[in-house]
Short mmCIF file of C-alpha atoms in Angstrom, two decimals:
data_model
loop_
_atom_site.label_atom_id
_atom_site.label_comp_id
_atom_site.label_asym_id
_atom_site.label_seq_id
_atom_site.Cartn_x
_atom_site.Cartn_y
_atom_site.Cartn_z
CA UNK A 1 -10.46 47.56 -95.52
CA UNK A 2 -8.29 50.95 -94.62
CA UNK A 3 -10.73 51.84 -92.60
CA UNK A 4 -10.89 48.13 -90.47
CA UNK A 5 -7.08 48.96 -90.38
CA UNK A 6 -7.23 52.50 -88.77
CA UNK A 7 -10.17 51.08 -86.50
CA UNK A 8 -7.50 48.97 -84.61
CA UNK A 9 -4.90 51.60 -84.15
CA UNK A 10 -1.96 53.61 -86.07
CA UNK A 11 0.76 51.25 -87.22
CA UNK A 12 -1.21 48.09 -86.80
CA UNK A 13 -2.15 45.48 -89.05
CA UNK A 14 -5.47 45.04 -91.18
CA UNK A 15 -7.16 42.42 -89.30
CA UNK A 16 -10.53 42.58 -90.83
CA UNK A 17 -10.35 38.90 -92.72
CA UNK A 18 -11.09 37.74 -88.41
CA UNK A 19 -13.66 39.66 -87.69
CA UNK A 20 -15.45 37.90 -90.79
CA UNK A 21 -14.15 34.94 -89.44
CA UNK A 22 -16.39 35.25 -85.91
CA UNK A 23 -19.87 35.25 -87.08
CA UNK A 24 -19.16 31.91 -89.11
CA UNK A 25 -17.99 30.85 -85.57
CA UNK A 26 -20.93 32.04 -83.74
CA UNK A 27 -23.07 30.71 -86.22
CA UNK A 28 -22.08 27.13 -85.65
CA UNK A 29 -21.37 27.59 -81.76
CA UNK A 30 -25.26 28.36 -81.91
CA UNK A 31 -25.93 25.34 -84.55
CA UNK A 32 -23.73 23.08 -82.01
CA UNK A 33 -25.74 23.94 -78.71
CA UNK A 34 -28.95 23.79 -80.51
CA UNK A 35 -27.72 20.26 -81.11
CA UNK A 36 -26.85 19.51 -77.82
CA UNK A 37 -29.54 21.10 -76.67
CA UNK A 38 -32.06 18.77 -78.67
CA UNK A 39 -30.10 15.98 -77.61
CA UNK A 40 -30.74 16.06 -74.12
CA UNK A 41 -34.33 16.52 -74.83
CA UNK A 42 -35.04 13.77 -77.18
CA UNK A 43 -31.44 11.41 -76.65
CA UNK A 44 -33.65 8.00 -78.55
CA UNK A 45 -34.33 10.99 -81.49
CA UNK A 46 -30.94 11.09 -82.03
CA UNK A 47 -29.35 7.58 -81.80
CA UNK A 48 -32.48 5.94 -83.83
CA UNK A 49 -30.41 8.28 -86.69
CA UNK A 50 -27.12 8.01 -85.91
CA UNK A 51 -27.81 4.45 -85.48
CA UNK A 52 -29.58 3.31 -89.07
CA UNK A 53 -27.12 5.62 -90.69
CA UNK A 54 -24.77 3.04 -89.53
CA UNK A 55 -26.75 0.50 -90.64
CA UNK A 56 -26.96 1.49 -93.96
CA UNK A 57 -23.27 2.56 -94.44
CA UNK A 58 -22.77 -1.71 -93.23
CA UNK A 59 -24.93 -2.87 -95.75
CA UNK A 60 -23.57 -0.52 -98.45
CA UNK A 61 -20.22 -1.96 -97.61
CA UNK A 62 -22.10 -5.19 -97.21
CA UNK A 63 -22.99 -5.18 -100.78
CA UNK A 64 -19.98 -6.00 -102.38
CA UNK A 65 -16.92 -3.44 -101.25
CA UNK A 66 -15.78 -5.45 -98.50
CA UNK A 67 -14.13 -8.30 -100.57
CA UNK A 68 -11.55 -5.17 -102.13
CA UNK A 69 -10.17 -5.78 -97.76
CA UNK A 70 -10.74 -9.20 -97.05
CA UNK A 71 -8.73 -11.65 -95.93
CA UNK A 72 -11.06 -14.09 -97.47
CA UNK A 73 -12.99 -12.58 -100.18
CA UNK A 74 -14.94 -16.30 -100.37
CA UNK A 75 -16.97 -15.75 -97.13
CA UNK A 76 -20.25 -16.32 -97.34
CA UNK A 77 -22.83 -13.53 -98.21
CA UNK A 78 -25.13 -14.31 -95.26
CA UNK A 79 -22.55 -14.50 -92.97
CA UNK A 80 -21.53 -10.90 -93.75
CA UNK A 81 -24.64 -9.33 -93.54
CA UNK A 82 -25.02 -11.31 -90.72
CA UNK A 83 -22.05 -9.43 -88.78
CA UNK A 84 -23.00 -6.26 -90.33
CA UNK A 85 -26.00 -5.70 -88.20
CA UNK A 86 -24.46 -7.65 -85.16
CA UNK A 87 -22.13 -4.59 -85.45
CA UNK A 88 -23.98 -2.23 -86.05
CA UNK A 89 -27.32 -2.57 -84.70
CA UNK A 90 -26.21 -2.50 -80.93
CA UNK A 91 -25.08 1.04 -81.07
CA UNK A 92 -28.57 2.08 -80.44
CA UNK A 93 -27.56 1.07 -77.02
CA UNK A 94 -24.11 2.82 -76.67
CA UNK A 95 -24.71 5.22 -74.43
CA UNK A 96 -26.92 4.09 -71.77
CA UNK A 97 -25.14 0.13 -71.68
CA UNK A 98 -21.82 0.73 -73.45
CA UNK A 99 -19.82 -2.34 -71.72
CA UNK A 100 -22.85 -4.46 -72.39
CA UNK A 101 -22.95 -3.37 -76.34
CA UNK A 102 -19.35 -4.34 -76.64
CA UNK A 103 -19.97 -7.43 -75.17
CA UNK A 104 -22.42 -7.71 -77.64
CA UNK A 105 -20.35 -6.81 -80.94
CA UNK A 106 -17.93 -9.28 -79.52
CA UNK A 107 -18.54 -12.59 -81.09
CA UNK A 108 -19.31 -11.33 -84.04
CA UNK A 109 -15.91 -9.43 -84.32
CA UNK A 110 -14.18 -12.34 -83.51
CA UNK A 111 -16.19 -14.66 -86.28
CA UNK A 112 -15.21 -11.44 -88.48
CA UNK A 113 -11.87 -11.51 -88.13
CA UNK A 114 -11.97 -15.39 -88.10
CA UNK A 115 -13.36 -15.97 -90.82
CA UNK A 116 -11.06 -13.16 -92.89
CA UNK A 117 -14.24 -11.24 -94.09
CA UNK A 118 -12.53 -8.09 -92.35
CA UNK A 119 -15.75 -5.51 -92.55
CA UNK A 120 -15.11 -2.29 -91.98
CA UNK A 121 -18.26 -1.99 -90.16
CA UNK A 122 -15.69 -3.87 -86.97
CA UNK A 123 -14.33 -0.32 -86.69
CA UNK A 124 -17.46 0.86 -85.01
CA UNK A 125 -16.55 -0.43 -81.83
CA UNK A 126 -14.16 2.27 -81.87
CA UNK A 127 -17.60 4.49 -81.21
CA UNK A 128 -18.19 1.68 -78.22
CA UNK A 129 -14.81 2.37 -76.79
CA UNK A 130 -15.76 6.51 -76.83
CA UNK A 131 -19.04 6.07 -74.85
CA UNK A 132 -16.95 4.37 -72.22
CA UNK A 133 -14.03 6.87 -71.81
CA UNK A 134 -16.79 9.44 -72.22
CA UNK A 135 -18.99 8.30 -69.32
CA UNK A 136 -17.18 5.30 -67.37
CA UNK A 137 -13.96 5.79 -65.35
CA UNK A 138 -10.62 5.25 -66.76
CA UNK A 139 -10.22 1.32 -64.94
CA UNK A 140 -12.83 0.37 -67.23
CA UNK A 141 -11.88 2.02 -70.08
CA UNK A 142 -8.55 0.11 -69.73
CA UNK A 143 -10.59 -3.46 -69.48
CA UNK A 144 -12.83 -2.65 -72.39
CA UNK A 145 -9.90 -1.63 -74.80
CA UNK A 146 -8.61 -5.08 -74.03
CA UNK A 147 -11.51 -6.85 -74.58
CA UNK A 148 -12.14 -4.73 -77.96
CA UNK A 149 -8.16 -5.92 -78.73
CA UNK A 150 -9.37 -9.86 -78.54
CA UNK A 151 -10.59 -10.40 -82.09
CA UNK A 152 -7.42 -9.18 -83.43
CA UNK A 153 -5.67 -12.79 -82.00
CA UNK A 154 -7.69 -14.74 -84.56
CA UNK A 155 -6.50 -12.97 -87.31
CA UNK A 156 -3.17 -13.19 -86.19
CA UNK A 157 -3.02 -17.19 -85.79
CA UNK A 158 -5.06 -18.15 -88.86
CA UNK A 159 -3.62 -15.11 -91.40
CA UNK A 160 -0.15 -14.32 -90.64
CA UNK A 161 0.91 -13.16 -93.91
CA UNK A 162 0.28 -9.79 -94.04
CA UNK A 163 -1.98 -9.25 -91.24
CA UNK A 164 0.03 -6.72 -89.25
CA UNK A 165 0.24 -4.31 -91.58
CA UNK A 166 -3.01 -4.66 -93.01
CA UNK A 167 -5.64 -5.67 -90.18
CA UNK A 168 -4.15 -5.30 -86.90
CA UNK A 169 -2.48 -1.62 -87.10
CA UNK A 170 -4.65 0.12 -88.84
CA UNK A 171 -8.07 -1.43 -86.04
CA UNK A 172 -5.84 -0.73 -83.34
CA UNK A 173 -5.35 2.56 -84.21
CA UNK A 174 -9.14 3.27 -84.76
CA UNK A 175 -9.87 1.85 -81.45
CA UNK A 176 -7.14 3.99 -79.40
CA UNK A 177 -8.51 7.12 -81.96
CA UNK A 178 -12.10 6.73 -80.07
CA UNK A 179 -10.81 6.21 -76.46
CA UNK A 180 -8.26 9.46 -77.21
CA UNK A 181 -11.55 11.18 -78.71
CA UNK A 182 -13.83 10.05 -75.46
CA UNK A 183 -11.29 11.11 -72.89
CA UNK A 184 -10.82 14.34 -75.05
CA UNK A 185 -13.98 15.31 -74.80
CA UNK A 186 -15.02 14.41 -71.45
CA UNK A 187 -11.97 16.54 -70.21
CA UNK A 188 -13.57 19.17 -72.11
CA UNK A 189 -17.05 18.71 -70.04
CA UNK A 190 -15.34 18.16 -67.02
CA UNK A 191 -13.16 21.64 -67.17
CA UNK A 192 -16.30 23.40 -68.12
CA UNK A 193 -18.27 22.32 -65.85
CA UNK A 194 -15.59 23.09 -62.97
CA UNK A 195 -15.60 27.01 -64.94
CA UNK A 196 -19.13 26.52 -63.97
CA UNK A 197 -19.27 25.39 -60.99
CA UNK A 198 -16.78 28.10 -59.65
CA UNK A 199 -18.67 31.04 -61.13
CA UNK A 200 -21.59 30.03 -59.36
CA UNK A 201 -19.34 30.04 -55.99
CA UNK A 202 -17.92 33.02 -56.67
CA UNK A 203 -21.28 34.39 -57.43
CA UNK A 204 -22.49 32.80 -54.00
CA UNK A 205 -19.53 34.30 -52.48
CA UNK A 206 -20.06 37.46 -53.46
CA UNK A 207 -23.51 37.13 -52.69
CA UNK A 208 -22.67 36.00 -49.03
CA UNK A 209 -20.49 39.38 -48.70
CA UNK A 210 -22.85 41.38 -49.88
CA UNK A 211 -25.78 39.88 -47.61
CA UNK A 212 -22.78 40.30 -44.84
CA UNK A 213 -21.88 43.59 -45.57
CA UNK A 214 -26.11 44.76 -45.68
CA UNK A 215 -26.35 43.02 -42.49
CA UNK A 216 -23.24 44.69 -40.52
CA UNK A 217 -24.61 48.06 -41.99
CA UNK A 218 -28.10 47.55 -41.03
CA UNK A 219 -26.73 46.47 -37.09
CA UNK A 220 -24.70 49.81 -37.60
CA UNK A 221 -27.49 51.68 -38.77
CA UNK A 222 -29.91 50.65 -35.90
CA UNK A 223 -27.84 50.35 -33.36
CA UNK A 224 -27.10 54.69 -34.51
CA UNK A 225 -31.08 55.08 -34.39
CA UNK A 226 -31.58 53.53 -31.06
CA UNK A 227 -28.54 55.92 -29.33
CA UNK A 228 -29.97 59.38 -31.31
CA UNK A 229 -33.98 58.67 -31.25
CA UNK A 230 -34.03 56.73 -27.93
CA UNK A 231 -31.69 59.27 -26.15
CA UNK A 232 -33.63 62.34 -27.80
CA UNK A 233 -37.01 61.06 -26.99
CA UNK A 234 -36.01 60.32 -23.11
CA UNK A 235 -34.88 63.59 -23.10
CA UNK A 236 -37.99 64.70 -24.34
CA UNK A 237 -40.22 62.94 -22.01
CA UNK A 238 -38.35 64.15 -19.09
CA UNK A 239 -38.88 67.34 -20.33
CA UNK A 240 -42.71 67.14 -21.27
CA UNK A 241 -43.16 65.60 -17.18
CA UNK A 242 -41.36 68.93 -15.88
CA UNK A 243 -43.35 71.26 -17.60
CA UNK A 244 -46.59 69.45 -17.01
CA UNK A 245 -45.75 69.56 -13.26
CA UNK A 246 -44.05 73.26 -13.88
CA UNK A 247 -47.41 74.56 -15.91
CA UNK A 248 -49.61 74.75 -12.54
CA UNK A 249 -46.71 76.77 -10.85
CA UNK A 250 -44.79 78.42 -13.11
CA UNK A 251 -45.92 78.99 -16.70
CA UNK A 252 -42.76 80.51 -17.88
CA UNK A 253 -40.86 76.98 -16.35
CA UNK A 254 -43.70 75.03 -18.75
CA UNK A 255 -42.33 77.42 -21.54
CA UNK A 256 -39.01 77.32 -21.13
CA UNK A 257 -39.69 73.33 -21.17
CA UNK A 258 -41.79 73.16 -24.35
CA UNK A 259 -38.47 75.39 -26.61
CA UNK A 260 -36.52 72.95 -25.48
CA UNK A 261 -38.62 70.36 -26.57
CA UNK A 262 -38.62 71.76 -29.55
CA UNK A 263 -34.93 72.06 -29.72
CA UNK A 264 -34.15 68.17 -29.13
CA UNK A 265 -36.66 67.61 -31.85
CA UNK A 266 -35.43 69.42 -34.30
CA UNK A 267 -31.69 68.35 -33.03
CA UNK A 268 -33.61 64.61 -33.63
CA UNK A 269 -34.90 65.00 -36.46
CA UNK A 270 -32.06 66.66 -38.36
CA UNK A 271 -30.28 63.52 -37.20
CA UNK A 272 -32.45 61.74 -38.36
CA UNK A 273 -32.50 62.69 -41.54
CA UNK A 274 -28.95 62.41 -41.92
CA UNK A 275 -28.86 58.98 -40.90
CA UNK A 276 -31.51 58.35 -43.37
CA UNK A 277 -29.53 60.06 -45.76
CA UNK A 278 -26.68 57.91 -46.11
CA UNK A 279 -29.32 54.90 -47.05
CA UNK A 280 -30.35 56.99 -49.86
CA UNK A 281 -27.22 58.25 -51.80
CA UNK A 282 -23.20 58.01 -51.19
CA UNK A 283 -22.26 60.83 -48.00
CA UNK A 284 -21.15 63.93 -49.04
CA UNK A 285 -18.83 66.42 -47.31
CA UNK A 286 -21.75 68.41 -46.46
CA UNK A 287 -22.87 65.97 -43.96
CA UNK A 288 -22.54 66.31 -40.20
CA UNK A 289 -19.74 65.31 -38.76
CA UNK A 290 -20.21 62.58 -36.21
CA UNK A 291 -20.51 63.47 -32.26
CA UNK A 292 -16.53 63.18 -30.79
CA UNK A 293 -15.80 63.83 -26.48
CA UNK A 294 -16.07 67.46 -27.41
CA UNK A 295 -19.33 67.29 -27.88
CA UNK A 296 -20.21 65.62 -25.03
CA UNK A 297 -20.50 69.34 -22.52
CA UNK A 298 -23.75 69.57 -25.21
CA UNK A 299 -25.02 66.03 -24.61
CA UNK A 300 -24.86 67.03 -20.67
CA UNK A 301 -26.16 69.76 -20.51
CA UNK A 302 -29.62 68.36 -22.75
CA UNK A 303 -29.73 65.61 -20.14
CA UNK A 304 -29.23 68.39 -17.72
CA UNK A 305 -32.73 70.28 -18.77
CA UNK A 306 -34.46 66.86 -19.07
CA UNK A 307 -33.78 67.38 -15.31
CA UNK A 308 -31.16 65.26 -14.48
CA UNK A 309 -28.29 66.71 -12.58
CA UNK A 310 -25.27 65.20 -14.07
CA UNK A 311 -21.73 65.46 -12.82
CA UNK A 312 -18.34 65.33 -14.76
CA UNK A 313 -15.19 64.42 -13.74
CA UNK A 314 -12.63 64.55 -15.93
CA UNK A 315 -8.94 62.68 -15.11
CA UNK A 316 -5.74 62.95 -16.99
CA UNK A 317 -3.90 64.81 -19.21
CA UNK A 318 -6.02 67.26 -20.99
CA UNK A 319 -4.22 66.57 -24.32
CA UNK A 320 -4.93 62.61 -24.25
CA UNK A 321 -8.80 62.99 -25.72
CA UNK A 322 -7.28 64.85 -28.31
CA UNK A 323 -4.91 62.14 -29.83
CA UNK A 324 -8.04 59.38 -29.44
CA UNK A 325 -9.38 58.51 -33.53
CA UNK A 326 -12.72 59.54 -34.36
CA UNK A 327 -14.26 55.91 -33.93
CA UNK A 328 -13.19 55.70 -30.35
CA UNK A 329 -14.06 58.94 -29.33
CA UNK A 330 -17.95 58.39 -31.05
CA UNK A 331 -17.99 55.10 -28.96
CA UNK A 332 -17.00 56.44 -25.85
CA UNK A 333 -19.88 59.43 -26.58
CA UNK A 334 -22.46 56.63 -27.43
CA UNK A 335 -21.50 54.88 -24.61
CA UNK A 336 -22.31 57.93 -22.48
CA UNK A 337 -25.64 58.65 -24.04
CA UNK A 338 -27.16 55.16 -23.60
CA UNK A 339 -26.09 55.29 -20.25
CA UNK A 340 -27.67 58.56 -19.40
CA UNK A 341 -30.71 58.02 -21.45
CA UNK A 342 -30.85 54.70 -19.68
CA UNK A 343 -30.97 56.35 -16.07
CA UNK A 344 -33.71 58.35 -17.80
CA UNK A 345 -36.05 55.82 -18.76
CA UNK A 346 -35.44 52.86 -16.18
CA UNK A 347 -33.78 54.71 -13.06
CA UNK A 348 -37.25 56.34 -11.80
CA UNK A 349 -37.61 60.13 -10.95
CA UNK A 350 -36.04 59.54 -7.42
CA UNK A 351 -33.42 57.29 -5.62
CA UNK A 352 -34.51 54.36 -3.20
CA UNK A 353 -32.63 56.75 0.03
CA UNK A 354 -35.31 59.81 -0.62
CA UNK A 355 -32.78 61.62 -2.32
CA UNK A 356 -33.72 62.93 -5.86
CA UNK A 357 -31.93 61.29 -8.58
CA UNK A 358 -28.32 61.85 -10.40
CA UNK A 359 -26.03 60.47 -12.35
CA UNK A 360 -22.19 61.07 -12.54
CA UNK A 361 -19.56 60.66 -15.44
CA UNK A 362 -16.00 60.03 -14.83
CA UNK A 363 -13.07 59.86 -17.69
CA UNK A 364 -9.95 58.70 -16.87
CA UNK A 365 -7.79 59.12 -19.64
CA UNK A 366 -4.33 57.18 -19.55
CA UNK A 367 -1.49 56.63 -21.69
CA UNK A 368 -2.95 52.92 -22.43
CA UNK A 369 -6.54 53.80 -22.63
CA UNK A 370 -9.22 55.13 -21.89
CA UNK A 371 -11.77 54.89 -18.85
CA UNK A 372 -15.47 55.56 -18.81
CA UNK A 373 -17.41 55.19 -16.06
CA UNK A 374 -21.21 56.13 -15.37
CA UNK A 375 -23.11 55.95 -12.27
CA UNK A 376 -26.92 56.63 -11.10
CA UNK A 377 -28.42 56.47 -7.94
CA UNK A 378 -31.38 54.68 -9.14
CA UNK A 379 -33.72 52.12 -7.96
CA UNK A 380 -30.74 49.38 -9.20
CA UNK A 381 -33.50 46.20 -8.44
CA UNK A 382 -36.52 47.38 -10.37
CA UNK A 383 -34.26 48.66 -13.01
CA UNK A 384 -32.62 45.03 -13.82
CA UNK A 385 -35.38 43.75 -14.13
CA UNK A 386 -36.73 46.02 -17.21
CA UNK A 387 -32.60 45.86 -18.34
CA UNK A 388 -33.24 42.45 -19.06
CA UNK A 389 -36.17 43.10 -20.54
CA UNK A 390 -35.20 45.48 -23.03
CA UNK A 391 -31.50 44.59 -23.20
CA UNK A 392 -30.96 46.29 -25.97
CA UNK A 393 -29.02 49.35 -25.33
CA UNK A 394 -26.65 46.62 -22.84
CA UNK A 395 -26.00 44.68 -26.13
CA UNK A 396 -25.29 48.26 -28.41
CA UNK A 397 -22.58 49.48 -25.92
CA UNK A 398 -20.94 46.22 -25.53
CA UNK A 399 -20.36 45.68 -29.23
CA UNK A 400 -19.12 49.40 -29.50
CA UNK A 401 -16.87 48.22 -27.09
CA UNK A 402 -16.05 45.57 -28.64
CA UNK A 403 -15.41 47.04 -31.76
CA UNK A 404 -12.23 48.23 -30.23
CA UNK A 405 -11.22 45.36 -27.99
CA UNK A 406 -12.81 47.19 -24.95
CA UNK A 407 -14.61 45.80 -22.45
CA UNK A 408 -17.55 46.96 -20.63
CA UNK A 409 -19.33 46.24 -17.46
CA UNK A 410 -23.05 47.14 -16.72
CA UNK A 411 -24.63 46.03 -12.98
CA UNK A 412 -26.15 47.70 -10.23
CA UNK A 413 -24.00 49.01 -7.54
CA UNK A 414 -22.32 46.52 -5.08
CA UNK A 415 -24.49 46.17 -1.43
CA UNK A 416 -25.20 47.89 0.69
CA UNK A 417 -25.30 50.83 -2.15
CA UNK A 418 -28.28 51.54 -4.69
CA UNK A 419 -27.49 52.56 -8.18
CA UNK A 420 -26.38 51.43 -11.24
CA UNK A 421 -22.80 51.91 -12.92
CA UNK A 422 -21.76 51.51 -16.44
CA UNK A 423 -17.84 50.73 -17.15
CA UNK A 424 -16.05 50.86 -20.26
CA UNK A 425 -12.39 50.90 -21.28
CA UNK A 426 -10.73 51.28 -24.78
CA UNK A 427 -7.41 50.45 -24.87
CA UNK A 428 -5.27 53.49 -26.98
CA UNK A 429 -4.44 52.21 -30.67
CA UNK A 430 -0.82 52.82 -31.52
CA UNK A 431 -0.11 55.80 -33.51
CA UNK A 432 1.76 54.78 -36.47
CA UNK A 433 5.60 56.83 -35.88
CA UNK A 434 6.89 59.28 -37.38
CA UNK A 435 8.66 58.65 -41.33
CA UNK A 436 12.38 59.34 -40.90
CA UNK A 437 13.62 61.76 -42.71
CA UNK A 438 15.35 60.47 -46.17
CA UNK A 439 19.39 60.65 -46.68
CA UNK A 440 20.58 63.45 -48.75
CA UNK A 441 17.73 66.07 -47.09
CA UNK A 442 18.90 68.76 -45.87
CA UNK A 443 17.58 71.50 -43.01
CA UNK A 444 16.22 74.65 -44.91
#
């Protein structure tokens, strides 16, 4: 027992006598729901028992121990057995027609309390009266305990000496002892099955989030994929047409094509497979960081071999792009690569005036925001057409855009012009200001 002592901590208290106590618990919390259990299956099983146990505890008392209570110790002997199976014998019934089985037991409590045989076998009603506080609402619980309260005015206009004490207090309390007992009991059922009921909401809840939270990551995740594969593999294919059209002229053009195929694949892939790795295990601080607007001279300059000529225009103060958060500035550089791989793949190799094709970038940075604007002077008609079509990249930049209560606009050039032109602007998020210096600090 020292040791059970020491178990629970220095300076506490031997409790060992309750951990003896909780297997003699669990053993008859098992023996209960095994009960129940076999109940539910087999319900007649059980009250065919319950019920000629009854029986024979009647006609035990029928036998001869019921005068030692009577009123009237002279009834007749076939008038007791008589009311001991009319009270008894109904309780098969009790729990699938309680109000009928008490209308049943009625009469014969009244003719039992009439005719001062006072069986104790009138107390089973009590069991009557639990059914229907167990499974009937309370309004009828409340007319059945005043119907089961009717054979006690017999008793009380033909045997007034003595009968409060000795008939009517101690039935009434038996009968108010079952309700109490029913309503008990069914509170019990009902609060456990609420437990229940909100586990398994809570449990759908948190299934819900989860299923939410997979979903936002896997729109996240693909809409990552389609910016880094679909803008590497446009630049690629603009560079695999130049060097096939550079190989019959100039073999070191076609070679100087094919490295820097290589290099966007490899700069692909290695994306790739960072992406990929974040699926796989937690990020570490080995990863990449992700692309910011410092990057973006890079980004150009790819599009730039894929034979593009891009311009960029830069507006504001040079310090603004600095102060942007990460997440705004890898917006505004995703925005800027689906645009430009989108003039690759949908704008055609030349504009609609003769002229080859290019594309410009313009940021405007501001003290409210910031403005991104991208324009091509492709073929804007054909290209709406496959835009709508594919759609997709539209939809990605929008909800980056979104993501920071921007806006974005993406529509061919107004008439009499050809192109295309991609708008977005992110308004700034406050910086949080500075923490005032506490009273009592002084200057070093």
């Amino acid at each position: 027992m020292a040791d059970d002592g020491q178990a629970h901590g220095r300076g506490v208290p031997n409790q060992g006598w309750s951990t003896g106590a909780q297997p003699l618990t669990g053993r008859l919390n098992r023996c209960a729901g095994r009960i129940r259990r076999f109940d539910r299956r087999r319900p007649l099983v059980w009250d065919l028992h319950l019920t000629a146990v009854l029986v024979v505890a009647a006609f035990i008392d029928a036998s001869g121990g019921w005068r030692s209570t009577a009123l009237d110790p002279d009834a007749p002997v076939w008038l007791v057995v008589s009311l001991s199976l009319g009270l008894s014998v109904p309780l098969l019934w009790r729990r699938t027609h309680p109000i009928t089985v008490l209308l049943v037991m009625l009469p014969f409590a009244v003719v039992n309390t009439w005719s001062g045989a006072h069986l104790q076998v009138s107390f089973l009603q009590a069991v009557t009266l639990y059914n229907i506080a167990l499974r009937l609402p309370l309004r009828t619980l409340a007319g059945s305990a005043a119907v089961a309260l009717v054979p006690f005015v017999p008793a009380l206009a033909r045997y007034t000496a003595g009968s409060w004490n000795q008939y009517i207090v101690p039935g009434v309390n038996v009968l108010v002892l079952g309700a109490l007992l029913g309503l008990a009991v069914r509170s019990r059922q009902e609060y456990t099955a609420a437990l229940v009921e909100r586990a398994q909401r809570l449990e759908a809840e948190r299934d819900q989030q989860a299923r939410l939270a997979a979903a936002t990551e896997r729109a996240r995740i693909a809409r990552e994929m389609h910016d880094i594969i679909g803008h590497n593999l446009s630049v690629i294919t603009g560079l695999a047409d130049g060097g096939s059209y550079a190989a019959r002229k100039n073999p070191q053009r076609a070679v100087e094509a094919l490295e820097a195929i290589g290099t966007t694949s490899r700069q692909a892939l290695a994306e790739l497979r960072r992406l990929l790795g974040v699926l796989r295990e937690p990020p570490t601080a080995e990863l990449t960081p992700q692309p910011a607007l410092a990057d973006l001279d890079h980004l150009v300059d790819g599009v730039r071999a894929a034979g593009l000529p891009v311009h960029v225009t830069v507006r504001g103060r040079a310090d603004v792009p600095g102060a942007l958060p990460a997440g705004q500035q890898l917006a505004v550089y995703r925005v800027v690569q689906e645009a430009l791989t989108n003039t690759l793949k949908h704008a055609g190799r030349t504009a609609s005036g003769g002229e080859g094709l290019t594309a410009e970038v313009e940021l405007s940075y501001a003290p409210d925001g910031v403005t991104v604007t991208i324009t091509d002077s492709g073929a804007a008609r054909a290209r709406t057409r496959r835009e709508s079509a594919t759609g997709r990249g539209i939809t990605g930049m929008r909800e980056r855009a979104a993501l920071y209560d921007g806006t974005l606009e993406a529509g061919p050039l107004p008439h009499p012009a050809d192109g295309w032109r991609v708008r977005v602007r992110l308004p700034r998020v406050p910086l949080p200001p500075p923490s005032a210096p506490r009273k009592g600090s002084t200057e070093q």
